[in-house]
Coordinates of C-alpha atoms in Angstrom, one line a residue:
X1 CA -16.5 -36.9 60.0
X2 CA -13.3 -35.0 59.3
X3 CA -12.8 -32.8 56.2
X4 CA -10.0 -33.4 53.7
X5 CA -8.9 -31.4 50.7
X6 CA -6.1 -31.7 48.2
X7 CA -4.8 -29.5 45.3
X8 CA -2.2 -29.8 42.6
X9 CA -1.9 -27.1 39.9
X10 CA -0.3 -23.9 38.8
X11 CA -1.6 -21.8 41.7
X12 CA -0.1 -21.6 45.2
X13 CA -1.7 -24.5 47.0
X14 CA -1.9 -23.0 50.6
X15 CA -4.7 -20.5 49.9
X16 CA -6.7 -23.1 47.9
X17 CA -6.4 -25.6 50.8
X18 CA -7.3 -23.1 53.5
X19 CA -10.3 -21.8 51.5
X20 CA -11.4 -25.4 51.0
X21 CA -11.0 -26.3 54.7
X22 CA -13.1 -23.3 55.7
X23 CA -15.9 -24.7 53.6
X24 CA -15.4 -28.1 55.2
X25 CA -15.2 -27.0 58.8
X26 CA -18.8 -28.2 59.4
X27 CA -17.3 -31.7 59.4
X28 CA -15.1 -31.1 62.4
X29 CA -13.1 -28.3 64.0
X30 CA -11.1 -29.7 66.8
X31 CA -7.8 -29.2 65.0
X32 CA -6.5 -28.5 61.5
X33 CA -3.4 -28.7 59.3
X34 CA -1.9 -28.5 55.9
X35 CA 1.1 -30.2 54.1
X36 CA 2.7 -28.4 51.2
X37 CA 5.0 -30.1 48.6
X38 CA 8.0 -27.8 48.3
X39 CA 11.1 -28.5 46.2
X40 CA 10.5 -32.3 46.6
X41 CA 10.2 -31.9 50.4
X42 CA 7.0 -31.7 52.5
X43 CA 6.3 -28.8 54.9
X44 CA 3.6 -29.4 57.5
X45 CA 1.7 -26.9 59.7
X46 CA -0.8 -28.1 62.3
X47 CA -2.7 -26.4 65.0
X48 CA -5.3 -27.2 67.7
X49 CA -8.6 -25.4 67.1
X50 CA -10.3 -24.1 64.0
X51 CA -9.0 -23.5 60.5
X52 CA -8.4 -19.8 61.3
X53 CA -5.5 -20.9 63.5
X54 CA -3.7 -21.8 60.3
X55 CA -3.4 -18.3 59.0
X56 CA 0.4 -18.5 59.2
X57 CA 0.3 -21.2 56.5
X58 CA -1.4 -19.0 53.9
X59 CA 1.8 -17.5 52.6
X60 CA 3.7 -20.8 52.3
X61 CA 5.1 -21.7 48.8
X62 CA 4.3 -24.9 46.9
X63 CA 1.8 -25.8 44.2
X64 CA 0.6 -29.1 45.7
X65 CA -0.7 -30.1 49.1
X66 CA -3.3 -31.6 51.3
X67 CA -5.3 -30.2 54.2
X68 CA -7.5 -31.5 57.0
X69 CA -10.0 -30.3 59.6
X70 CA -10.6 -32.8 62.4
X71 CA -13.4 -34.3 64.4
X72 CA -11.6 -36.3 67.1
X73 CA -12.1 -40.1 67.2
X74 CA -8.7 -41.5 68.4
X75 CA -6.7 -39.1 70.5
X76 CA -7.7 -35.9 72.2
X77 CA -7.9 -32.6 70.2
X78 CA -4.3 -31.4 70.1
X79 CA -1.6 -30.3 67.7
X80 CA 0.0 -33.7 68.3
X81 CA -3.1 -35.5 67.0
X82 CA -3.9 -33.0 64.2
X83 CA -3.5 -34.1 60.6
X84 CA -1.6 -34.3 58.3
X85 CA 0.3 -37.3 59.7
X86 CA 3.7 -38.0 58.5
X87 CA 6.1 -41.0 58.7
X88 CA 9.2 -41.3 56.7
X89 CA 8.5 -40.1 53.1
X90 CA 4.7 -40.3 53.4
X91 CA 2.3 -37.6 54.6
X92 CA -1.4 -38.1 54.6
X93 CA -4.9 -36.9 55.6
X94 CA -7.6 -39.3 56.6
X95 CA -11.4 -39.3 57.2
X96 CA -12.8 -42.4 58.8
X97 CA -11.9 -45.0 61.4
X98 CA -9.4 -47.8 61.0
X99 CA -10.9 -50.5 63.2
X100 CA -7.8 -52.7 63.2
X101 CA -5.4 -49.9 63.9
X102 CA -4.3 -51.2 67.3
X103 CA -3.2 -54.6 65.9
X104 CA -1.4 -53.0 63.0
X105 CA 0.3 -50.5 65.3
X106 CA 1.7 -53.4 67.4
X107 CA 3.3 -54.8 64.3
X108 CA 4.9 -51.4 63.5
X109 CA 6.2 -51.0 67.0
X110 CA 7.7 -54.5 66.8
X111 CA 9.7 -53.3 63.9
X112 CA 11.0 -50.5 66.0
X113 CA 8.9 -47.7 64.5
X114 CA 8.0 -44.7 66.7
X115 CA 4.6 -43.1 66.7
X116 CA 4.1 -39.3 67.1
X117 CA 0.3 -39.2 67.7
X118 CA -2.5 -41.2 69.4
X119 CA -4.5 -41.5 66.2
X120 CA -5.5 -44.5 64.2
X121 CA -4.7 -42.6 61.0
X122 CA -0.9 -42.5 61.6
X123 CA -0.8 -46.3 61.3
X124 CA -1.7 -45.9 57.6
X125 CA 1.2 -43.5 57.1
X126 CA 3.6 -46.2 58.6
X127 CA 2.2 -48.9 56.3
X128 CA 2.3 -46.8 53.2
X129 CA 5.9 -45.7 53.9
X130 CA 7.0 -49.3 54.3
X131 CA 5.4 -50.3 51.0
X132 CA 6.7 -47.3 49.2
X133 CA 10.3 -48.4 50.1
X134 CA 9.5 -51.7 48.4
X135 CA 7.5 -50.5 45.4
X136 CA 8.8 -47.0 44.7
X137 CA 5.3 -46.3 43.4
X138 CA 3.0 -44.3 45.7
X139 CA -0.2 -45.5 44.1
X140 CA 0.7 -49.2 44.6
X141 CA 2.0 -48.5 48.1
X142 CA -1.3 -46.9 49.1
X143 CA -3.2 -49.8 47.6
X144 CA -1.2 -52.4 49.5
X145 CA -1.7 -50.5 52.7
X146 CA -5.4 -50.3 52.1
X147 CA -5.6 -54.0 51.6
X148 CA -4.6 -54.4 55.3
X149 CA -7.1 -51.9 56.7
X150 CA -10.5 -52.6 58.0
X151 CA -13.1 -49.9 58.7
X152 CA -13.6 -46.7 56.7
X153 CA -11.2 -44.3 55.0
X154 CA -10.8 -41.5 52.6
X155 CA -7.1 -40.7 52.0
X156 CA -5.2 -38.0 50.3
X157 CA -1.5 -38.9 50.3
X158 CA 1.7 -37.0 49.5
X159 CA 5.2 -38.4 49.3
X160 CA 8.6 -36.7 49.2
X161 CA 10.2 -36.6 45.7
X162 CA 6.8 -37.3 43.9
X163 CA 4.7 -34.4 42.7
X164 CA 1.4 -36.3 42.9
X165 CA -1.5 -36.8 45.3
X166 CA -2.9 -40.4 45.6
X167 CA -6.5 -40.8 46.9
X168 CA -8.4 -43.8 48.1
X169 CA -11.9 -44.3 49.3
X170 CA -13.8 -46.9 51.4
X171 CA -17.0 -46.1 53.2
X172 CA -16.1 -42.4 53.5
X173 CA -17.0 -39.7 50.9
X174 CA -14.3 -38.4 48.5
X175 CA -14.6 -36.5 45.3
X176 CA -12.0 -35.5 42.7
X177 CA -12.4 -32.5 40.5
X178 CA -10.7 -31.1 37.4
X179 CA -10.4 -27.5 36.4
X180 CA -8.3 -25.1 34.3
X181 CA -6.5 -24.1 37.5
X182 CA -5.6 -27.6 38.6
X183 CA -6.9 -30.9 40.0
X184 CA -8.6 -31.3 43.4
X185 CA -9.7 -33.8 46.0
X186 CA -12.2 -33.1 48.8
X187 CA -14.7 -34.7 51.2
X188 CA -17.5 -32.5 49.8
X189 CA -18.2 -30.8 46.5
X190 CA -18.6 -27.5 48.3
X191 CA -14.8 -27.3 48.8
X192 CA -14.0 -27.5 45.1
X193 CA -17.1 -26.1 43.4
X194 CA -16.5 -23.4 40.9
X195 CA -17.5 -22.5 37.3
X196 CA -15.5 -24.4 34.8
X197 CA -14.8 -27.4 37.0
X198 CA -16.1 -30.9 36.8
X199 CA -16.1 -33.6 39.5
X200 CA -16.4 -37.4 40.0
X201 CA -17.4 -39.1 43.3
X202 CA -15.2 -42.0 44.0
X203 CA -16.9 -45.4 44.7
X204 CA -15.8 -47.7 47.4
X205 CA -12.5 -49.4 46.5
X206 CA -11.5 -46.9 43.9
X207 CA -8.3 -44.9 43.7
X208 CA -7.2 -41.6 42.0
X209 CA -3.9 -40.1 41.1
X210 CA -3.7 -36.3 40.7
X211 CA -0.8 -34.9 38.7
X212 CA -0.1 -31.9 36.6
X213 CA -1.5 -33.9 33.6
X214 CA -4.9 -34.3 35.4
X215 CA -6.8 -36.8 37.4
X216 CA -6.4 -40.5 36.7
X217 CA -8.9 -43.0 38.1
X218 CA -8.4 -46.7 39.0
X219 CA -10.5 -49.6 40.1
X220 CA -9.8 -51.7 43.2
X221 CA -7.2 -53.7 41.1
X222 CA -5.5 -50.5 39.9
X223 CA -6.8 -50.9 36.4
X224 CA -7.3 -47.5 34.8
X225 CA -11.0 -46.7 34.4
X226 CA -12.9 -44.0 32.6
X227 CA -15.6 -42.3 34.5
X228 CA -18.1 -39.5 33.7
X229 CA -17.3 -36.2 35.4
X230 CA -20.3 -33.9 36.0
X231 CA -20.2 -30.1 35.8
X232 CA -19.8 -28.1 39.0
X233 CA -21.3 -24.6 39.4
X234 CA -20.3 -21.9 41.8
X235 CA -23.6 -22.0 43.6
X236 CA -22.7 -25.4 45.0
X237 CA -20.2 -23.6 47.2
X238 CA -21.0 -22.8 50.8
X239 CA -23.3 -19.8 51.2
X240 CA -22.5 -16.6 53.1
X241 CA -24.2 -15.4 56.3
X242 CA -25.2 -12.1 54.8
X243 CA -26.6 -9.8 57.4
X244 CA -27.2 -12.6 60.0
X245 CA -24.9 -13.1 62.9
X246 CA -25.0 -16.9 62.5
X247 CA -25.8 -19.4 59.9
X248 CA -28.3 -21.1 62.2
X249 CA -30.4 -17.9 62.4
X250 CA -30.2 -17.4 58.7
X251 CA -31.2 -21.0 58.0
X252 CA -34.2 -20.8 60.3
X253 CA -35.3 -17.8 58.4
X254 CA -35.1 -19.9 55.2
X255 CA -37.4 -22.6 56.5
X256 CA -40.5 -21.3 54.5
X257 CA -38.6 -21.2 51.3
X258 CA -37.0 -24.6 51.9
X259 CA -40.5 -26.1 52.3
X260 CA -41.8 -24.2 49.2
X261 CA -38.8 -25.2 47.1
X262 CA -39.0 -28.8 48.2
X263 CA -42.7 -29.1 47.5
X264 CA -42.5 -27.4 44.1
X265 CA -39.5 -29.5 43.1
X266 CA -41.0 -32.9 43.9
X267 CA -41.9 -35.1 41.0
X268 CA -45.5 -36.0 40.4
X269 CA -45.6 -38.9 42.7
X270 CA -49.0 -40.1 41.4
X271 CA -47.6 -40.5 37.9
X272 CA -44.2 -42.0 38.6
X273 CA -42.7 -45.4 38.7
X274 CA -42.4 -44.9 42.5
X275 CA -46.2 -44.7 42.7
X276 CA -46.4 -48.2 41.4
X277 CA -44.0 -49.3 44.2
X278 CA -46.1 -47.4 46.8
X279 CA -49.3 -49.2 45.6
X280 CA -47.6 -52.5 46.2
X281 CA -46.1 -51.5 49.6
X282 CA -47.5 -53.4 52.6
X283 CA -45.0 -52.4 55.2
X284 CA -42.9 -49.3 55.6
X285 CA -39.5 -49.2 57.4
X286 CA -37.8 -45.9 58.1
X287 CA -34.1 -45.7 59.0
X288 CA -32.4 -42.5 60.1
X289 CA -30.3 -40.8 62.9
X290 CA -30.8 -37.8 65.0
X291 CA -33.0 -35.1 63.5
X292 CA -33.7 -37.3 60.5
X293 CA -35.0 -40.0 62.9
X294 CA -37.4 -37.5 64.3
X295 CA -38.7 -36.6 60.8
X296 CA -39.2 -40.4 60.4
X297 CA -41.4 -40.4 63.5
X298 CA -43.4 -37.6 62.1
X299 CA -43.9 -39.5 58.9
X300 CA -45.1 -42.6 60.8
X301 CA -47.8 -40.5 62.4
X302 CA -49.1 -39.3 59.0
X303 CA -48.8 -42.7 57.2
X304 CA -50.6 -44.7 59.9
X305 CA -53.3 -42.1 60.3
X306 CA -54.1 -41.7 56.6
X307 CA -52.6 -44.6 54.6
X308 CA -53.0 -47.2 57.3
X309 CA -49.8 -48.9 56.4
X310 CA -47.9 -50.5 59.3
X311 CA -44.7 -48.4 59.8
X312 CA -41.6 -48.9 61.9
X313 CA -39.0 -46.2 62.5
X314 CA -35.5 -47.5 63.4
X315 CA -32.5 -45.7 64.8
X316 CA -30.2 -46.6 61.9
X317 CA -27.2 -47.4 64.2
X318 CA -29.4 -50.1 65.9
X319 CA -31.0 -51.5 62.7
X320 CA -28.2 -53.8 61.7
X321 CA -27.9 -55.2 65.2
X322 CA -31.5 -56.0 65.9
X323 CA -31.7 -58.6 63.1
X324 CA -34.7 -56.8 61.5
X325 CA -37.6 -58.7 60.0
X326 CA -38.2 -57.3 56.5
X327 CA -41.4 -58.8 55.1
X328 CA -42.1 -59.1 51.5
X329 CA -43.4 -55.8 49.9
X330 CA -41.5 -53.6 52.4
X331 CA -40.4 -50.2 51.3
X332 CA -37.5 -48.8 53.3
X333 CA -37.1 -45.0 53.5
X334 CA -33.6 -43.9 54.4
X335 CA -33.4 -40.3 55.5
X336 CA -30.1 -38.3 55.7
X337 CA -29.5 -34.6 55.2
X338 CA -25.9 -35.3 53.8
X339 CA -26.6 -38.7 52.3
X340 CA -23.3 -39.8 53.8
X341 CA -24.4 -40.8 57.3
X342 CA -22.5 -44.0 57.9
X343 CA -25.1 -45.8 60.1
X344 CA -27.9 -44.9 57.7
X345 CA -26.0 -46.1 54.7
X346 CA -25.3 -49.4 56.4
X347 CA -28.9 -49.8 57.4
X348 CA -30.0 -49.1 53.9
X349 CA -27.6 -51.6 52.5
X350 CA -29.0 -54.3 54.8
X351 CA -32.6 -53.5 53.9
X352 CA -31.7 -54.0 50.2
X353 CA -29.9 -57.3 51.0
X354 CA -33.1 -58.5 52.8
X355 CA -35.3 -57.8 49.8
X356 CA -36.7 -54.3 50.5
X357 CA -37.1 -51.6 48.0
X358 CA -35.1 -48.5 49.0
X359 CA -36.1 -44.9 48.8
X360 CA -33.6 -42.1 49.8
X361 CA -34.6 -38.7 51.1
X362 CA -31.5 -36.5 51.0
X363 CA -30.4 -32.9 50.5
X364 CA -27.3 -33.7 48.5
X365 CA -27.6 -34.7 44.9
X366 CA -24.5 -36.8 44.4
X367 CA -24.4 -38.4 47.8
X368 CA -23.6 -42.1 48.5
X369 CA -27.2 -42.7 49.7
X370 CA -28.6 -41.4 46.4
X371 CA -26.3 -43.7 44.4
X372 CA -27.3 -46.7 46.6
X373 CA -31.1 -46.2 46.5
X374 CA -33.5 -47.3 43.8
X375 CA -35.7 -44.2 44.2
X376 CA -34.7 -40.7 45.4
X377 CA -36.9 -37.9 46.6
X378 CA -34.7 -34.7 47.1
X379 CA -35.2 -32.1 49.7
X380 CA -34.3 -28.7 48.3
X381 CA -33.3 -26.9 51.5
X382 CA -30.1 -25.5 50.0
X383 CA -26.8 -25.9 51.7
X384 CA -27.1 -26.0 55.5
X385 CA -23.9 -24.8 57.2
X386 CA -24.8 -24.8 60.9
X387 CA -24.2 -28.1 62.5
X388 CA -27.6 -28.3 64.1
X389 CA -30.2 -29.1 61.4
X390 CA -33.1 -26.7 61.1
X391 CA -34.4 -26.0 57.6
X392 CA -33.4 -29.5 56.4
X393 CA -35.7 -31.0 59.0
X394 CA -38.7 -29.0 57.7
X395 CA -37.8 -29.8 54.1
X396 CA -37.6 -33.5 55.0
X397 CA -41.1 -33.3 56.5
X398 CA -42.4 -31.7 53.2
X399 CA -41.1 -34.7 51.3
X400 CA -42.3 -37.3 53.8
X401 CA -45.8 -35.8 54.1
X402 CA -46.1 -35.8 50.3
X403 CA -44.9 -39.4 50.2
X404 CA -47.5 -40.3 52.8
X405 CA -50.2 -38.6 50.8
X406 CA -49.2 -40.7 47.8
X407 CA -49.3 -43.9 49.8
X408 CA -52.8 -43.0 51.0
X409 CA -53.9 -42.1 47.5
X410 CA -52.8 -45.5 46.3
X411 CA -55.2 -47.0 48.7
X412 CA -58.1 -44.8 47.8
X413 CA -57.8 -42.7 50.9
X414 CA -57.9 -38.9 50.9
X415 CA -55.3 -36.8 52.7
X416 CA -55.2 -33.1 53.4
X417 CA -52.8 -31.4 50.9
X418 CA -49.5 -30.2 52.3
X419 CA -49.3 -27.5 49.7
X420 CA -50.2 -24.6 52.1
X421 CA -47.4 -25.5 54.6
X422 CA -44.9 -23.0 53.2
X423 CA -47.3 -20.1 53.7
X424 CA -48.2 -21.3 57.2
X425 CA -44.5 -21.6 58.0
X426 CA -44.0 -17.9 57.1
X427 CA -46.8 -17.0 59.5
X428 CA -45.2 -19.2 62.2
X429 CA -41.8 -17.6 61.7
X430 CA -43.3 -14.1 62.2
X431 CA -45.0 -15.2 65.4
X432 CA -42.0 -17.0 66.8
X433 CA -39.8 -13.9 67.5
X434 CA -41.3 -13.7 71.0
X435 CA -39.4 -16.8 72.2
X436 CA -36.3 -14.6 72.6
X437 CA -37.9 -13.3 75.8
X438 CA -38.1 -16.7 77.3
X439 CA -34.3 -17.1 77.6
X440 CA -33.9 -15.9 81.2
X441 CA -36.0 -18.8 82.4
X442 CA -33.6 -21.3 80.7
X443 CA -30.2 -19.7 81.6
X444 CA -30.4 -21.0 85.1
X445 CA -32.2 -24.2 84.4
X446 CA -30.9 -27.5 85.7
X447 CA -32.8 -29.4 83.0
X448 CA -35.6 -28.8 80.5
X449 CA -38.6 -30.9 79.5
X450 CA -40.5 -30.7 76.2
X451 CA -43.9 -32.4 76.3
X452 CA -46.4 -33.5 73.6
X453 CA -48.8 -36.2 72.6
X454 CA -49.1 -37.8 69.2
X455 CA -47.4 -35.8 66.5
X456 CA -46.6 -33.1 69.1
X457 CA -44.4 -35.6 70.9
X458 CA -42.3 -35.8 67.7
X459 CA -41.9 -32.0 67.7
X460 CA -41.0 -32.1 71.4
X461 CA -38.2 -34.6 70.7
X462 CA -36.7 -32.4 68.0
X463 CA -37.0 -29.3 70.1
X464 CA -35.2 -31.0 72.9
X465 CA -32.5 -32.2 70.6
X466 CA -31.9 -28.7 69.3
X467 CA -31.6 -27.3 72.8
X468 CA -29.1 -30.0 73.9
X469 CA -27.0 -29.7 70.7
X470 CA -26.2 -26.0 71.0
X471 CA -26.9 -24.9 74.6
X472 CA -25.6 -28.0 76.3
X473 CA -28.5 -28.0 78.7
X474 CA -29.8 -31.4 79.8
X475 CA -33.1 -31.8 78.1
X476 CA -35.7 -34.5 77.4
X477 CA -38.5 -34.7 74.9
X478 CA -41.3 -36.7 76.6
X479 CA -44.7 -38.1 76.0
X480 CA -46.9 -36.0 78.1
X481 CA -48.9 -38.9 79.5
X482 CA -45.8 -40.6 80.7
X483 CA -44.6 -37.8 82.9
X484 CA -46.2 -39.0 86.0
X485 CA -44.6 -42.5 85.7
X486 CA -41.4 -41.5 87.4
X487 CA -40.1 -38.5 85.5
X488 CA -42.2 -35.9 87.4
X489 CA -39.8 -36.5 90.3
X490 CA -37.3 -34.3 88.4
X491 CA -39.5 -31.3 87.9
X492 CA -39.1 -28.3 90.2
X493 CA -38.7 -24.5 90.0
X494 CA -35.4 -24.9 88.1
X495 CA -37.0 -27.0 85.4
X496 CA -38.7 -25.1 82.6
X497 CA -41.2 -27.1 80.6
X498 CA -42.2 -26.5 77.0
X499 CA -45.5 -28.0 75.9
X500 CA -46.6 -28.4 72.3
X501 CA -50.3 -28.7 71.8
X502 CA -51.7 -28.6 68.3
X503 CA -54.3 -31.5 68.2
X504 CA -57.7 -30.4 69.6
X505 CA -58.5 -34.0 70.5
X506 CA -55.4 -34.3 72.7
X507 CA -55.3 -30.7 74.1
X508 CA -57.1 -31.4 77.4
X509 CA -54.9 -34.4 78.0
X510 CA -51.7 -32.6 77.5
X511 CA -52.9 -29.7 79.6
X512 CA -53.3 -32.2 82.4
X513 CA -49.5 -32.6 82.3
X514 CA -49.2 -28.8 82.3
X515 CA -51.2 -28.6 85.5
X516 CA -48.9 -31.3 87.1
X517 CA -45.6 -29.5 86.3
X518 CA -47.0 -26.1 87.2
X519 CA -48.0 -27.5 90.6
X520 CA -44.4 -28.5 91.1
X521 CA -43.1 -25.0 90.5
X522 CA -42.1 -25.2 86.8
X523 CA -42.4 -22.3 84.4
X524 CA -44.5 -23.5 81.4
X525 CA -44.0 -22.3 77.8
X526 CA -46.6 -23.2 75.3
X527 CA -46.6 -23.6 71.5
X528 CA -50.1 -23.9 70.2
X529 CA -52.7 -22.5 67.8
X530 CA -55.4 -22.3 70.5
X531 CA -55.8 -18.9 72.0
X532 CA -57.7 -20.1 75.0
X533 CA -54.8 -22.3 76.1
X534 CA -52.4 -19.3 75.8
X535 CA -54.5 -17.5 78.4
X536 CA -54.4 -20.3 81.0
X537 CA -52.9 -19.1 84.3
X538 CA -50.4 -21.9 84.3
X539 CA -48.8 -20.7 81.1
X540 CA -45.8 -18.3 81.7
X541 CA -45.5 -17.4 78.0
X542 CA -46.7 -18.8 74.6
X543 CA -46.3 -18.7 70.9
X544 CA -49.5 -19.0 68.9
X545 CA -48.9 -20.7 65.6
X546 CA -51.4 -21.2 62.7
X547 CA -53.8 -24.1 62.6
X548 CA -53.1 -26.9 60.2
X549 CA -53.8 -30.6 60.0
X550 CA -52.6 -31.9 63.4
X551 CA -50.5 -34.7 61.8
X552 CA -48.6 -32.1 59.8
X553 CA -48.1 -29.7 62.7
X554 CA -44.5 -30.5 63.6
X555 CA -43.4 -28.8 60.4
X556 CA -44.7 -25.6 62.0
X557 CA -44.4 -26.1 65.8
X558 CA -40.7 -26.9 65.6
X559 CA -39.9 -23.4 64.2
X560 CA -40.3 -21.6 67.6
X561 CA -38.4 -24.5 69.2
X562 CA -35.5 -24.0 66.8
X563 CA -35.4 -20.3 67.6
X564 CA -35.6 -21.0 71.3
X565 CA -32.5 -23.2 71.2
X566 CA -30.7 -20.5 69.2
X567 CA -31.5 -17.7 71.7
X568 CA -30.7 -19.8 74.7
X569 CA -27.3 -20.8 73.2
X570 CA -26.5 -17.1 72.6
X571 CA -27.6 -16.2 76.1
X572 CA -25.2 -18.9 77.5
X573 CA -22.3 -17.6 75.4
X574 CA -22.0 -20.5 73.0
X575 CA -21.5 -20.7 69.2
X576 CA -24.8 -22.0 67.8
X577 CA -23.2 -22.8 64.4
X578 CA -20.4 -25.0 65.8
X579 CA -21.4 -26.8 69.0
X580 CA -18.7 -28.7 70.9
X581 CA -18.0 -32.3 70.1
X582 CA -20.4 -32.4 67.0
X583 CA -20.0 -32.4 63.3
X584 CA -22.5 -31.9 60.5
X585 CA -21.9 -35.1 58.5
X586 CA -21.5 -38.2 60.5
X587 CA -19.4 -40.5 58.3
X588 CA -18.3 -42.9 60.9
X589 CA -20.2 -45.4 63.1

């Protein structure tokens, strides 16, 4: 999940690299470093912690260099394990995991080579240095090293005596960009986006060489290739927080506009080629991870209620290993905010190989998942900087509910329109401010339960995940009817319970669970449109949200749960934008 950046041009490289790394910090922030090419030598600065710890490097000279912000896989977060990694004449930054690093390291050690880190990445530097001594050509040395590697990688490589940067990609995102001020490489367009620049996203197995003359591209056999570069605009860069203390708070505030922009930007599904596919679809598979998995569960509830199409939702990391049965006329929907989630990409590839049609739902236009899929429905949430997904979840639901409605229409079934959901989201956001007053009950909690039935259970799962991600409180999203089958033993006065009740047909059943936890001393917090439930003596506090079609309700009920997680995180002294151990874009298995 690490972020890498490279620059070669007429400007000083250090400020360019550090500015790029700050935009990529959502990908990891355990440690950071830069390497600058100076008078045919390489100067390296590395620090444990966030990119801001590299302020001392901003004044360094040199017009070429590479930088890295790390999410630790091999080796603890430390200056020793920070990138760039150097051996001999070679210095590199790496995003990915080298699965055969241990075996390759043994071969290097047998040759008497000494390692200075605990990372898998350093092995690549050793290999490239050995081949560079034989080849005297950095591009060929990088290629020969890559032929020995298994796993995933995006490399940006420097070598002493050579004013060039060589890049390679396999199963990890990497873009190269051109501009009047130089040439660039990065893990994400946001790090290089500016007016007057253009970019190309490397495909697996491709290489690039950046020099003062520009960016050259090569296929897997190092044959030069011509590729189309697309224009970049400044608005593709990471946004600012404005008057908000944190990006997460700002992004929750943007939920209504994310829903509105997504719905207005969707193609006319009933008059598209995709609609023909939907009419022929007999089975629906959904593959996703984390928050996107929860949006898939929400879609399943709508599809099976209104379109009556059998739907399975798979955790993408398990899909490849459960030997999935993919019947004829299956449509697989792959959901990923970044479009770079490694497990989701692998699951999507397997679905294609087994004969399924593939539809991508992503928030990033030029992502790997978009290029893989036969059909794409974009979410238009705008850039989401906070690691914990908020507005992208609601935007995914806007797409998925619209897709479910088109599936139903193709079978002659009527579905309530999702068009009013943006307006209802604004009302929900206004009503949700009161959750800030709930935080004292959660500060001393030993654990937290989120309860719901039907679609409300999906919202409960996502609310629980948000709380875990940024407050670090043990939390569980649970089917309300299952509580008494063992889990009730965990509930006591130190266990706040959040109940989501939006379906009138299930309200009394879920309230039974509220009675049960209240009887065990739990404080109960309610998210519901029903005024009479808010007045129940068992309810400590509540947020009353607007009524909507119950199957669509998670797009609204999750908003106060997102805000609850945010306020609890602050009350416990944590950074809600950059929770420990996590990264925004999960590009490794």
